[in-house]
Every structure is written in structure tokens, then in C-alpha cells.
Amino acid sequence: METMKKTGRGKARITSQKEEEGTVRKGPWTMEEDLILFNYILNHGEGLWNSVAKASGLKRTGKSCRLRWLNYLRPDVRRGNISAEEQLLIIQLHAKLGNRWSKIAKHLPGRTDNEIKNFWRTKIQRHMKVASSENMKIRHCLGNSQSSEMTTTDQGSSSKAFDMAESFSPGATTTSTSFHVMEQSNDNYWNVEDLWPVQLLNGSDHQVI
DNA sequence: AAACTGGTCAACCGCGAAACA
DNA sequence: ATGTTTCGCGGTTGACCAGTT
């Protein structure tokens, strides 16, 4: 027998009976799991993720616990819109550091490497693709038929990204290909903030780190 | 209204580095 | 010095959702 576990967005996986009975769980985290991990780290602190996984009673790998904490549960994690300033900073840092997402994330307090990586891939790379194809069209229209190998790979796009960063600066005039900060809604998700009152209700013996 | 398509993002995987025995 | 374990990072996957046809 199999049950489909879903928690709003994200990966929904088939959870087998075997998994339910004690082996490693995968897929989206449930609110109960979040609460367990959150409380455990509140009491014992971060680190030693394999022990966290074992000692907390979660049927998750240490890796999975670490990722969930860093990308979602951490109290200082900021979610939602990436501001224009942050976007500019990401573009500039990427031009300088390349795909060193964790390094880039260190310059953006509260932002995770995963979030920045996703942002880059979905917004910036797509934008560059559009921009480059528009460029090609323009060149084509102008009769410039020389082959310009426009790649959208990260390495090749660094200097280009830097140019974009400049054109993206607050003072720059907006063009048809300028960025738009996307509105995001996480309606189907419980927020980390929601865990705070729950965890407070859970017992007053938890000292805050 | 249903089917299709593309964008988004949480989570997994594989690999290399660091730490430890 | 070597083997093993743990951790962290970057790449990739796949479910969900909104917009389009």
C-alpha cells in the first residue's frame, strides 16, 4: 500500500509502507517534522546533522535535516521578493564569483544559496536568453550575419551579466527587457513564523539560543 | 472547460573537501 | 599516511501553479 504525501508545493513522493515503518523518509517535509527539527535545534543548536537526524527521531538523513533548516526553518531566513538592490548585488557578485552560490549568499543576509541559485536560473538566465535572442534578431535585421556564438552558460555570461548589472542600476532607464520583481505567494505553505507560536505552546522549557 | 505549456522552487543526488580514527 | 565518515556545495529533478490555447 502506498500513500501520496503532499505539502502544498514541492516534490510529492510516493511514500511506501517500508518508509513509514522506519527507513529513511524522503520528499516534502510535514509540519510535524518541521516542528520536531525546529525544537531540536532550538534546544541543542545546529551542527552534527547526522546526530540531529538520529537523536530527534526524524526518519530523515542528516543532509535532509541540514537543508531543511538552512533553507526554510532558520529564524533569520528571508522569504519572498528579492529586492532590486539584492538582484543587482547578485548579478555583480555572480560576475565576480561565478556559480559560488553559498559565497554569494553570504553577502545577502537571510537569503539562501538555494534561493539565489533558483533566482539566477529562473530569472537572470531566462532574461539573458531572451536578451541574446533579441540581439540576434536585431543583428539579423541590420544585416549583420556574422555568427555570434551566444551561449547562456554561466561561465560565458559573466561579463554579460556585469553589463546587465550596470544597465539594471536604479538610475538606469528601464527598457522592454528590464527585470520585474516577481510577486510570490506561498499561500499553500505554513510559514516559519507559524511555528513560533506552536513551539511556544509546546513547552516553556525550551531555552532560546 | 479541458488540455497544454512554461515558470517556480523545494528537495534530492553526486561529488569533493574537511575532519576524524 | 591511509581509510572512513561527515559536511557543504552545486547541479538537477519533478510537482505544483498560473497563464495560454
PDB file of C-alpha atoms (C1' of nucleotides) in Angstrom:
ATOM      1  CA  MET A   1       0.000   0.000   0.000  1.00  0.00           C
ATOM      2  CA  GLU A   2       1.219   3.451  -0.838  1.00  0.00           C
ATOM      3  CA  THR A   3       0.179   6.868   0.249  1.00  0.00           C
ATOM      4  CA  MET A   4       0.838  10.095  -1.573  1.00  0.00           C
ATOM      5  CA  LYS A   5       2.178  12.736   0.747  1.00  0.00           C
ATOM      6  CA  LYS A   6       1.780  16.276  -0.354  1.00  0.00           C
ATOM      7  CA  THR A   7       2.535  19.505   1.383  1.00  0.00           C
ATOM      8  CA  GLY A   8       1.484  22.247  -0.898  1.00  0.00           C
ATOM      9  CA  ARG A   9       4.221  22.836  -3.384  1.00  0.00           C
ATOM     10  CA  GLY A  10       7.406  20.979  -3.962  1.00  0.00           C
ATOM     11  CA  LYS A  11       8.041  17.382  -4.574  1.00  0.00           C
ATOM     12  CA  ALA A  12       5.323  14.974  -3.746  1.00  0.00           C
ATOM     13  CA  ARG A  13       6.639  11.491  -3.475  1.00  0.00           C
ATOM     14  CA  ILE A  14       5.142   8.114  -3.115  1.00  0.00           C
ATOM     15  CA  THR A  15       5.757   7.068   0.425  1.00  0.00           C
ATOM     16  CA  SER A  16       5.909   3.328   0.697  1.00  0.00           C
ATOM     17  CA  GLN A  17       4.851   1.252   3.645  1.00  0.00           C
ATOM     18  CA  LYS A  18       8.525   0.450   4.152  1.00  0.00           C
ATOM     19  CA  GLU A  19       9.347   4.092   4.555  1.00  0.00           C
ATOM     20  CA  GLU A  20       6.549   4.548   7.022  1.00  0.00           C
ATOM     21  CA  GLU A  21       7.939   1.704   9.081  1.00  0.00           C
ATOM     22  CA  GLY A  22      11.320   3.104   9.882  1.00  0.00           C
ATOM     23  CA  THR A  23      13.626   3.596   6.924  1.00  0.00           C
ATOM     24  CA  VAL A  24      14.651   6.986   5.582  1.00  0.00           C
ATOM     25  CA  ARG A  25      11.879   9.326   4.605  1.00  0.00           C
ATOM     26  CA  LYS A  26      12.150  11.486   1.519  1.00  0.00           C
ATOM     27  CA  GLY A  27      10.110  14.180  -0.105  1.00  0.00           C
ATOM     28  CA  PRO A  28       8.367  17.213   1.285  1.00  0.00           C
ATOM     29  CA  TRP A  29       8.581  17.921   4.967  1.00  0.00           C
ATOM     30  CA  THR A  30       5.433  17.827   7.018  1.00  0.00           C
ATOM     31  CA  MET A  31       4.633  20.443   9.626  1.00  0.00           C
ATOM     32  CA  GLU A  32       5.183  17.845  12.357  1.00  0.00           C
ATOM     33  CA  GLU A  33       8.668  17.113  11.071  1.00  0.00           C
ATOM     34  CA  ASP A  34       9.438  20.806  10.841  1.00  0.00           C
ATOM     35  CA  LEU A  35       8.321  21.260  14.398  1.00  0.00           C
ATOM     36  CA  ILE A  36      10.467  18.381  15.653  1.00  0.00           C
ATOM     37  CA  LEU A  37      13.550  19.660  13.857  1.00  0.00           C
ATOM     38  CA  PHE A  38      12.898  23.230  14.879  1.00  0.00           C
ATOM     39  CA  ASN A  39      12.526  22.339  18.541  1.00  0.00           C
ATOM     40  CA  TYR A  40      15.520  20.048  18.481  1.00  0.00           C
ATOM     41  CA  ILE A  41      17.819  22.691  17.050  1.00  0.00           C
ATOM     42  CA  LEU A  42      16.404  25.283  19.391  1.00  0.00           C
ATOM     43  CA  ASN A  43      17.429  23.061  22.282  1.00  0.00           C
ATOM     44  CA  HIS A  44      20.687  21.625  21.020  1.00  0.00           C
ATOM     45  CA  GLY A  45      21.929  24.026  18.400  1.00  0.00           C
ATOM     46  CA  GLU A  46      22.971  23.459  14.799  1.00  0.00           C
ATOM     47  CA  GLY A  47      25.615  21.078  13.509  1.00  0.00           C
ATOM     48  CA  LEU A  48      26.320  17.350  13.684  1.00  0.00           C
ATOM     49  CA  TRP A  49      23.471  16.798  11.343  1.00  0.00           C
ATOM     50  CA  ASN A  50      23.588  13.030  11.392  1.00  0.00           C
ATOM     51  CA  SER A  51      23.167  13.078  15.151  1.00  0.00           C
ATOM     52  CA  VAL A  52      20.386  15.619  14.785  1.00  0.00           C
ATOM     53  CA  ALA A  53      18.613  13.251  12.445  1.00  0.00           C
ATOM     54  CA  LYS A  54      19.026  10.315  14.791  1.00  0.00           C
ATOM     55  CA  ALA A  55      18.502  11.995  18.135  1.00  0.00           C
ATOM     56  CA  SER A  56      15.478  13.996  17.072  1.00  0.00           C
ATOM     57  CA  GLY A  57      13.722  10.832  15.990  1.00  0.00           C
ATOM     58  CA  LEU A  58      13.193  12.115  12.477  1.00  0.00           C
ATOM     59  CA  LYS A  59      13.419   9.458   9.802  1.00  0.00           C
ATOM     60  CA  ARG A  60      15.457  11.812   7.666  1.00  0.00           C
ATOM     61  CA  THR A  61      19.084  11.922   6.643  1.00  0.00           C
ATOM     62  CA  GLY A  62      21.372  14.456   8.254  1.00  0.00           C
ATOM     63  CA  LYS A  63      21.706  16.057   4.886  1.00  0.00           C
ATOM     64  CA  SER A  64      17.994  16.489   4.569  1.00  0.00           C
ATOM     65  CA  CYS A  65      17.744  17.998   8.067  1.00  0.00           C
ATOM     66  CA  ARG A  66      20.540  20.414   7.349  1.00  0.00           C
ATOM     67  CA  LEU A  67      18.972  21.525   4.096  1.00  0.00           C
ATOM     68  CA  ARG A  68      15.555  21.993   5.640  1.00  0.00           C
ATOM     69  CA  TRP A  69      16.990  24.043   8.467  1.00  0.00           C
ATOM     70  CA  LEU A  70      19.190  26.231   6.295  1.00  0.00           C
ATOM     71  CA  ASN A  71      16.710  26.834   3.533  1.00  0.00           C
ATOM     72  CA  TYR A  72      13.493  27.080   5.426  1.00  0.00           C
ATOM     73  CA  LEU A  73      13.390  26.827   9.197  1.00  0.00           C
ATOM     74  CA  ARG A  74      16.227  29.125  10.229  1.00  0.00           C
ATOM     75  CA  PRO A  75      14.664  32.095  12.042  1.00  0.00           C
ATOM     76  CA  ASP A  76      16.665  34.630  10.072  1.00  0.00           C
ATOM     77  CA  VAL A  77      15.811  33.243   6.671  1.00  0.00           C
ATOM     78  CA  ARG A  78      14.091  35.833   4.492  1.00  0.00           C
ATOM     79  CA  ARG A  79      11.498  34.670   2.066  1.00  0.00           C
ATOM     80  CA  GLY A  80       9.704  36.301  -0.812  1.00  0.00           C
ATOM     81  CA  ASN A  81      10.649  39.039  -3.179  1.00  0.00           C
ATOM     82  CA  ILE A  82      14.259  39.668  -3.933  1.00  0.00           C
ATOM     83  CA  SER A  83      14.620  43.427  -3.978  1.00  0.00           C
ATOM     84  CA  ALA A  84      16.121  45.362  -6.873  1.00  0.00           C
ATOM     85  CA  GLU A  85      19.190  46.058  -4.749  1.00  0.00           C
ATOM     86  CA  GLU A  86      19.589  42.375  -3.984  1.00  0.00           C
ATOM     87  CA  GLN A  87      19.158  41.478  -7.639  1.00  0.00           C
ATOM     88  CA  LEU A  88      21.831  43.964  -8.594  1.00  0.00           C
ATOM     89  CA  LEU A  89      24.136  42.595  -5.926  1.00  0.00           C
ATOM     90  CA  ILE A  90      23.553  39.023  -7.087  1.00  0.00           C
ATOM     91  CA  ILE A  91      24.389  39.940 -10.665  1.00  0.00           C
ATOM     92  CA  GLN A  92      27.523  41.777  -9.636  1.00  0.00           C
ATOM     93  CA  LEU A  93      28.666  39.041  -7.277  1.00  0.00           C
ATOM     94  CA  HIS A  94      27.980  36.374  -9.860  1.00  0.00           C
ATOM     95  CA  ALA A  95      30.085  38.279 -12.361  1.00  0.00           C
ATOM     96  CA  LYS A  96      32.872  38.251  -9.812  1.00  0.00           C
ATOM     97  CA  LEU A  97      32.460  34.825  -8.200  1.00  0.00           C
ATOM     98  CA  GLY A  98      30.683  32.701 -10.768  1.00  0.00           C
ATOM     99  CA  ASN A  99      28.401  29.929  -9.535  1.00  0.00           C
ATOM    100  CA  ARG A 100      29.627  30.134  -5.967  1.00  0.00           C
ATOM    101  CA  TRP A 101      26.119  30.387  -4.629  1.00  0.00           C
ATOM    102  CA  SER A 102      26.977  29.946  -0.991  1.00  0.00           C
ATOM    103  CA  LYS A 103      29.593  32.690  -1.259  1.00  0.00           C
ATOM    104  CA  ILE A 104      27.096  34.973  -2.947  1.00  0.00           C
ATOM    105  CA  ALA A 105      24.516  34.124  -0.303  1.00  0.00           C
ATOM    106  CA  LYS A 106      26.896  35.264   2.431  1.00  0.00           C
ATOM    107  CA  HIS A 107      26.632  38.780   1.037  1.00  0.00           C
ATOM    108  CA  LEU A 108      22.855  38.691   1.204  1.00  0.00           C
ATOM    109  CA  PRO A 109      21.788  38.241   4.819  1.00  0.00           C
ATOM    110  CA  GLY A 110      18.832  35.928   5.175  1.00  0.00           C
ATOM    111  CA  ARG A 111      18.997  34.645   1.632  1.00  0.00           C
ATOM    112  CA  THR A 112      19.944  31.038   0.984  1.00  0.00           C
ATOM    113  CA  ASP A 113      22.238  29.707  -1.689  1.00  0.00           C
ATOM    114  CA  ASN A 114      19.359  27.628  -2.995  1.00  0.00           C
ATOM    115  CA  GLU A 115      17.121  30.657  -3.317  1.00  0.00           C
ATOM    116  CA  ILE A 116      19.792  32.655  -5.116  1.00  0.00           C
ATOM    117  CA  LYS A 117      20.599  29.745  -7.392  1.00  0.00           C
ATOM    118  CA  ASN A 118      16.938  29.324  -8.279  1.00  0.00           C
ATOM    119  CA  PHE A 119      16.577  33.043  -8.802  1.00  0.00           C
ATOM    120  CA  TRP A 120      19.567  33.081 -11.105  1.00  0.00           C
ATOM    121  CA  ARG A 121      18.409  30.159 -13.162  1.00  0.00           C
ATOM    122  CA  THR A 122      14.794  31.183 -13.481  1.00  0.00           C
ATOM    123  CA  LYS A 123      15.071  34.942 -13.794  1.00  0.00           C
ATOM    124  CA  ILE A 124      18.513  36.001 -14.889  1.00  0.00           C
ATOM    125  CA  GLN A 125      19.371  33.152 -17.214  1.00  0.00           C
ATOM    126  CA  ARG A 126      15.979  33.346 -18.845  1.00  0.00           C
ATOM    127  CA  HIS A 127      16.352  37.081 -19.200  1.00  0.00           C
ATOM    128  CA  MET A 128      19.746  36.634 -20.819  1.00  0.00           C
ATOM    129  CA  LYS A 129      18.346  34.081 -23.228  1.00  0.00           C
ATOM    130  CA  VAL A 130      15.619  36.500 -24.257  1.00  0.00           C
ATOM    131  CA  ALA A 131      18.093  39.346 -24.461  1.00  0.00           C
ATOM    132  CA  SER A 132      20.509  37.370 -26.589  1.00  0.00           C
ATOM    133  CA  SER A 133      17.819  36.166 -28.971  1.00  0.00           C
ATOM    134  CA  GLU A 134      16.609  39.751 -29.313  1.00  0.00           C
ATOM    135  CA  ASN A 135      20.172  40.754 -30.000  1.00  0.00           C
ATOM    136  CA  MET A 136      20.409  38.104 -32.691  1.00  0.00           C
ATOM    137  CA  LYS A 137      17.220  39.373 -34.267  1.00  0.00           C
ATOM    138  CA  ILE A 138      18.487  42.937 -34.260  1.00  0.00           C
ATOM    139  CA  ARG A 139      21.777  41.851 -35.798  1.00  0.00           C
ATOM    140  CA  HIS A 140      19.896  39.833 -38.342  1.00  0.00           C
ATOM    141  CA  CYS A 141      17.687  42.781 -39.216  1.00  0.00           C
ATOM    142  CA  LEU A 142      20.713  45.023 -39.516  1.00  0.00           C
ATOM    143  CA  GLY A 143      22.192  42.554 -41.928  1.00  0.00           C
ATOM    144  CA  ASN A 144      24.993  41.534 -39.649  1.00  0.00           C
ATOM    145  CA  SER A 145      25.160  37.873 -40.468  1.00  0.00           C
ATOM    146  CA  GLN A 146      28.440  37.035 -38.765  1.00  0.00           C
ATOM    147  CA  SER A 147      27.943  34.129 -36.448  1.00  0.00           C
ATOM    148  CA  SER A 148      27.989  35.303 -32.879  1.00  0.00           C
ATOM    149  CA  GLU A 149      28.050  32.312 -30.605  1.00  0.00           C
ATOM    150  CA  MET A 150      25.900  33.471 -27.787  1.00  0.00           C
ATOM    151  CA  THR A 151      25.961  30.967 -25.026  1.00  0.00           C
ATOM    152  CA  THR A 152      23.899  31.163 -21.916  1.00  0.00           C
ATOM    153  CA  THR A 153      26.284  29.104 -19.887  1.00  0.00           C
ATOM    154  CA  ASP A 154      27.305  30.630 -16.629  1.00  0.00           C
ATOM    155  CA  GLN A 155      30.961  30.974 -17.392  1.00  0.00           C
ATOM    156  CA  GLY A 156      30.418  32.705 -20.678  1.00  0.00           C
ATOM    157  CA  SER A 157      27.803  35.021 -19.375  1.00  0.00           C
ATOM    158  CA  SER A 158      29.686  36.590 -16.529  1.00  0.00           C
ATOM    159  CA  SER A 159      30.843  39.693 -18.298  1.00  0.00           C
ATOM    160  CA  LYS A 160      27.495  39.997 -19.928  1.00  0.00           C
ATOM    161  CA  ALA A 161      25.837  39.717 -16.575  1.00  0.00           C
ATOM    162  CA  PHE A 162      28.012  42.505 -15.373  1.00  0.00           C
ATOM    163  CA  ASP A 163      26.868  44.686 -18.243  1.00  0.00           C
ATOM    164  CA  MET A 164      23.350  43.861 -17.281  1.00  0.00           C
ATOM    165  CA  ALA A 165      24.060  44.801 -13.713  1.00  0.00           C
ATOM    166  CA  GLU A 166      25.084  48.212 -14.906  1.00  0.00           C
ATOM    167  CA  SER A 167      22.017  48.692 -17.023  1.00  0.00           C
ATOM    168  CA  PHE A 168      19.977  47.451 -14.099  1.00  0.00           C
ATOM    169  CA  SER A 169      21.230  50.032 -11.670  1.00  0.00           C
ATOM    170  CA  PRO A 170      18.471  52.093 -10.042  1.00  0.00           C
ATOM    171  CA  GLY A 171      19.314  55.115 -12.091  1.00  0.00           C
ATOM    172  CA  ALA A 172      19.222  53.309 -15.391  1.00  0.00           C
ATOM    173  CA  THR A 173      16.289  53.824 -17.685  1.00  0.00           C
ATOM    174  CA  THR A 174      14.037  50.819 -17.991  1.00  0.00           C
ATOM    175  CA  THR A 175      13.791  49.036 -21.275  1.00  0.00           C
ATOM    176  CA  SER A 176      11.478  46.358 -22.545  1.00  0.00           C
ATOM    177  CA  THR A 177      13.887  43.783 -21.239  1.00  0.00           C
ATOM    178  CA  SER A 178      14.289  45.162 -17.773  1.00  0.00           C
ATOM    179  CA  PHE A 179      13.642  42.925 -14.788  1.00  0.00           C
ATOM    180  CA  HIS A 180      10.435  42.782 -12.953  1.00  0.00           C
ATOM    181  CA  VAL A 181      10.397  41.730  -9.357  1.00  0.00           C
ATOM    182  CA  MET A 182       8.065  38.801  -9.244  1.00  0.00           C
ATOM    183  CA  GLU A 183       5.286  38.672  -6.742  1.00  0.00           C
ATOM    184  CA  GLN A 184       5.419  35.374  -4.961  1.00  0.00           C
ATOM    185  CA  SER A 185       2.831  33.831  -2.812  1.00  0.00           C
ATOM    186  CA  ASN A 186       3.304  30.908  -0.512  1.00  0.00           C
ATOM    187  CA  ASP A 187      -0.322  30.549   0.309  1.00  0.00           C
ATOM    188  CA  ASN A 188      -0.225  26.795   0.443  1.00  0.00           C
ATOM    189  CA  TYR A 189       2.659  26.781   2.887  1.00  0.00           C
ATOM    190  CA  TRP A 190       2.859  27.356   6.546  1.00  0.00           C
ATOM    191  CA  ASN A 191       5.399  29.989   7.340  1.00  0.00           C
ATOM    192  CA  VAL A 192       8.257  29.568   9.722  1.00  0.00           C
ATOM    193  CA  GLU A 193       6.626  32.315  11.730  1.00  0.00           C
ATOM    194  CA  ASP A 194       3.700  29.940  12.197  1.00  0.00           C
ATOM    195  CA  LEU A 195       5.995  27.549  14.007  1.00  0.00           C
ATOM    196  CA  TRP A 196       6.931  30.039  16.669  1.00  0.00           C
ATOM    197  CA  PRO A 197       3.605  30.136  18.487  1.00  0.00           C
ATOM    198  CA  VAL A 198       3.267  26.379  18.072  1.00  0.00           C
ATOM    199  CA  GLN A 199       6.651  25.765  19.559  1.00  0.00           C
ATOM    200  CA  LEU A 200       5.921  28.168  22.394  1.00  0.00           C
ATOM    201  CA  LEU A 201       2.804  26.210  23.175  1.00  0.00           C
ATOM    202  CA  ASN A 202       4.860  23.080  23.034  1.00  0.00           C
ATOM    203  CA  GLY A 203       6.582  23.806  26.274  1.00  0.00           C
ATOM    204  CA  SER A 204       8.283  26.599  28.108  1.00  0.00           C
ATOM    205  CA  ASP A 205      11.383  24.558  28.930  1.00  0.00           C
ATOM    206  CA  HIS A 206      12.962  25.392  25.583  1.00  0.00           C
ATOM    207  CA  GLN A 207      15.620  27.956  26.052  1.00  0.00           C
ATOM    208  CA  VAL A 208      16.358  30.204  23.135  1.00  0.00           C
ATOM    209  CA  ILE A 209      19.940  30.011  21.991  1.00  0.00           C
TER     210      ILE A 209
ATOM    211  C1'  DA B   1     -13.920  23.648 -19.623  1.00  0.00           C
ATOM    212  C1'  DA B   2     -10.119  20.942 -20.658  1.00  0.00           C
ATOM    213  C1'  DA B   3      -5.537  20.337 -22.272  1.00  0.00           C
ATOM    214  C1'  DC B   4      -1.201  22.136 -22.778  1.00  0.00           C
ATOM    215  C1'  DT B   5       2.960  24.841 -21.615  1.00  0.00           C
ATOM    216  C1'  DG B   6       6.336  27.238 -19.117  1.00  0.00           C
ATOM    217  C1'  DG B   7       7.929  29.147 -14.707  1.00  0.00           C
ATOM    218  C1'  DT B   8       8.906  28.427  -9.955  1.00  0.00           C
ATOM    219  C1'  DC B   9      11.017  26.379  -6.104  1.00  0.00           C
ATOM    220  C1'  DA B  10      11.614  22.627  -2.514  1.00  0.00           C
ATOM    221  C1'  DA B  11      14.200  18.768  -2.180  1.00  0.00           C
ATOM    222  C1'  DC B  12      17.299  15.117  -3.851  1.00  0.00           C
ATOM    223  C1'  DC B  13      21.771  13.456  -5.706  1.00  0.00           C
ATOM    224  C1'  DG B  14      26.637  13.161  -6.507  1.00  0.00           C
ATOM    225  C1'  DC B  15      30.987  14.767  -5.623  1.00  0.00           C
ATOM    226  C1'  DG B  16      34.849  16.921  -3.327  1.00  0.00           C
ATOM    227  C1'  DA B  17      36.799  18.775   0.931  1.00  0.00           C
ATOM    228  C1'  DA B  18      37.475  18.585   5.700  1.00  0.00           C
ATOM    229  C1'  DA B  19      37.618  16.180   9.916  1.00  0.00           C
ATOM    230  C1'  DC B  20      38.469  12.241  12.440  1.00  0.00           C
ATOM    231  C1'  DA B  21      40.135   7.496  13.767  1.00  0.00           C
TER     232       DA B  21
ATOM    233  C1'  DA C   1      49.923   8.090   5.772  1.00  0.00           C
ATOM    234  C1'  DT C   2      45.603   5.978   4.894  1.00  0.00           C
ATOM    235  C1'  DG C   3      40.778   4.848   5.176  1.00  0.00           C
ATOM    236  C1'  DT C   4      36.258   6.249   6.721  1.00  0.00           C
ATOM    237  C1'  DT C   5      32.772   9.415   7.936  1.00  0.00           C
ATOM    238  C1'  DT C   6      30.573  13.781   7.821  1.00  0.00           C
ATOM    239  C1'  DC C   7      29.588  18.082   5.859  1.00  0.00           C
ATOM    240  C1'  DG C   8      28.780  21.511   2.369  1.00  0.00           C
ATOM    241  C1'  DC C   9      28.166  22.849  -2.301  1.00  0.00           C
ATOM    242  C1'  DG C  10      26.409  22.985  -6.966  1.00  0.00           C
ATOM    243  C1'  DG C  11      23.566  20.726 -10.339  1.00  0.00           C
ATOM    244  C1'  DT C  12      19.330  18.576 -11.346  1.00  0.00           C
ATOM    245  C1'  DT C  13      14.685  16.871 -10.822  1.00  0.00           C
ATOM    246  C1'  DG C  14       9.847  16.935 -10.608  1.00  0.00           C
ATOM    247  C1'  DA C  15       5.345  18.591  -8.548  1.00  0.00           C
ATOM    248  C1'  DC C  16       2.590  22.456  -8.453  1.00  0.00           C
ATOM    249  C1'  DC C  17       0.522  26.511 -10.362  1.00  0.00           C
ATOM    250  C1'  DA C  18      -0.817  30.124 -13.462  1.00  0.00           C
ATOM    251  C1'  DG C  19      -1.308  31.586 -17.950  1.00  0.00           C
ATOM    252  C1'  DT C  20      -2.422  30.373 -22.681  1.00  0.00           C
ATOM    253  C1'  DT C  21      -4.615  27.926 -26.389  1.00  0.00           C
TER     254       DT C  21
END
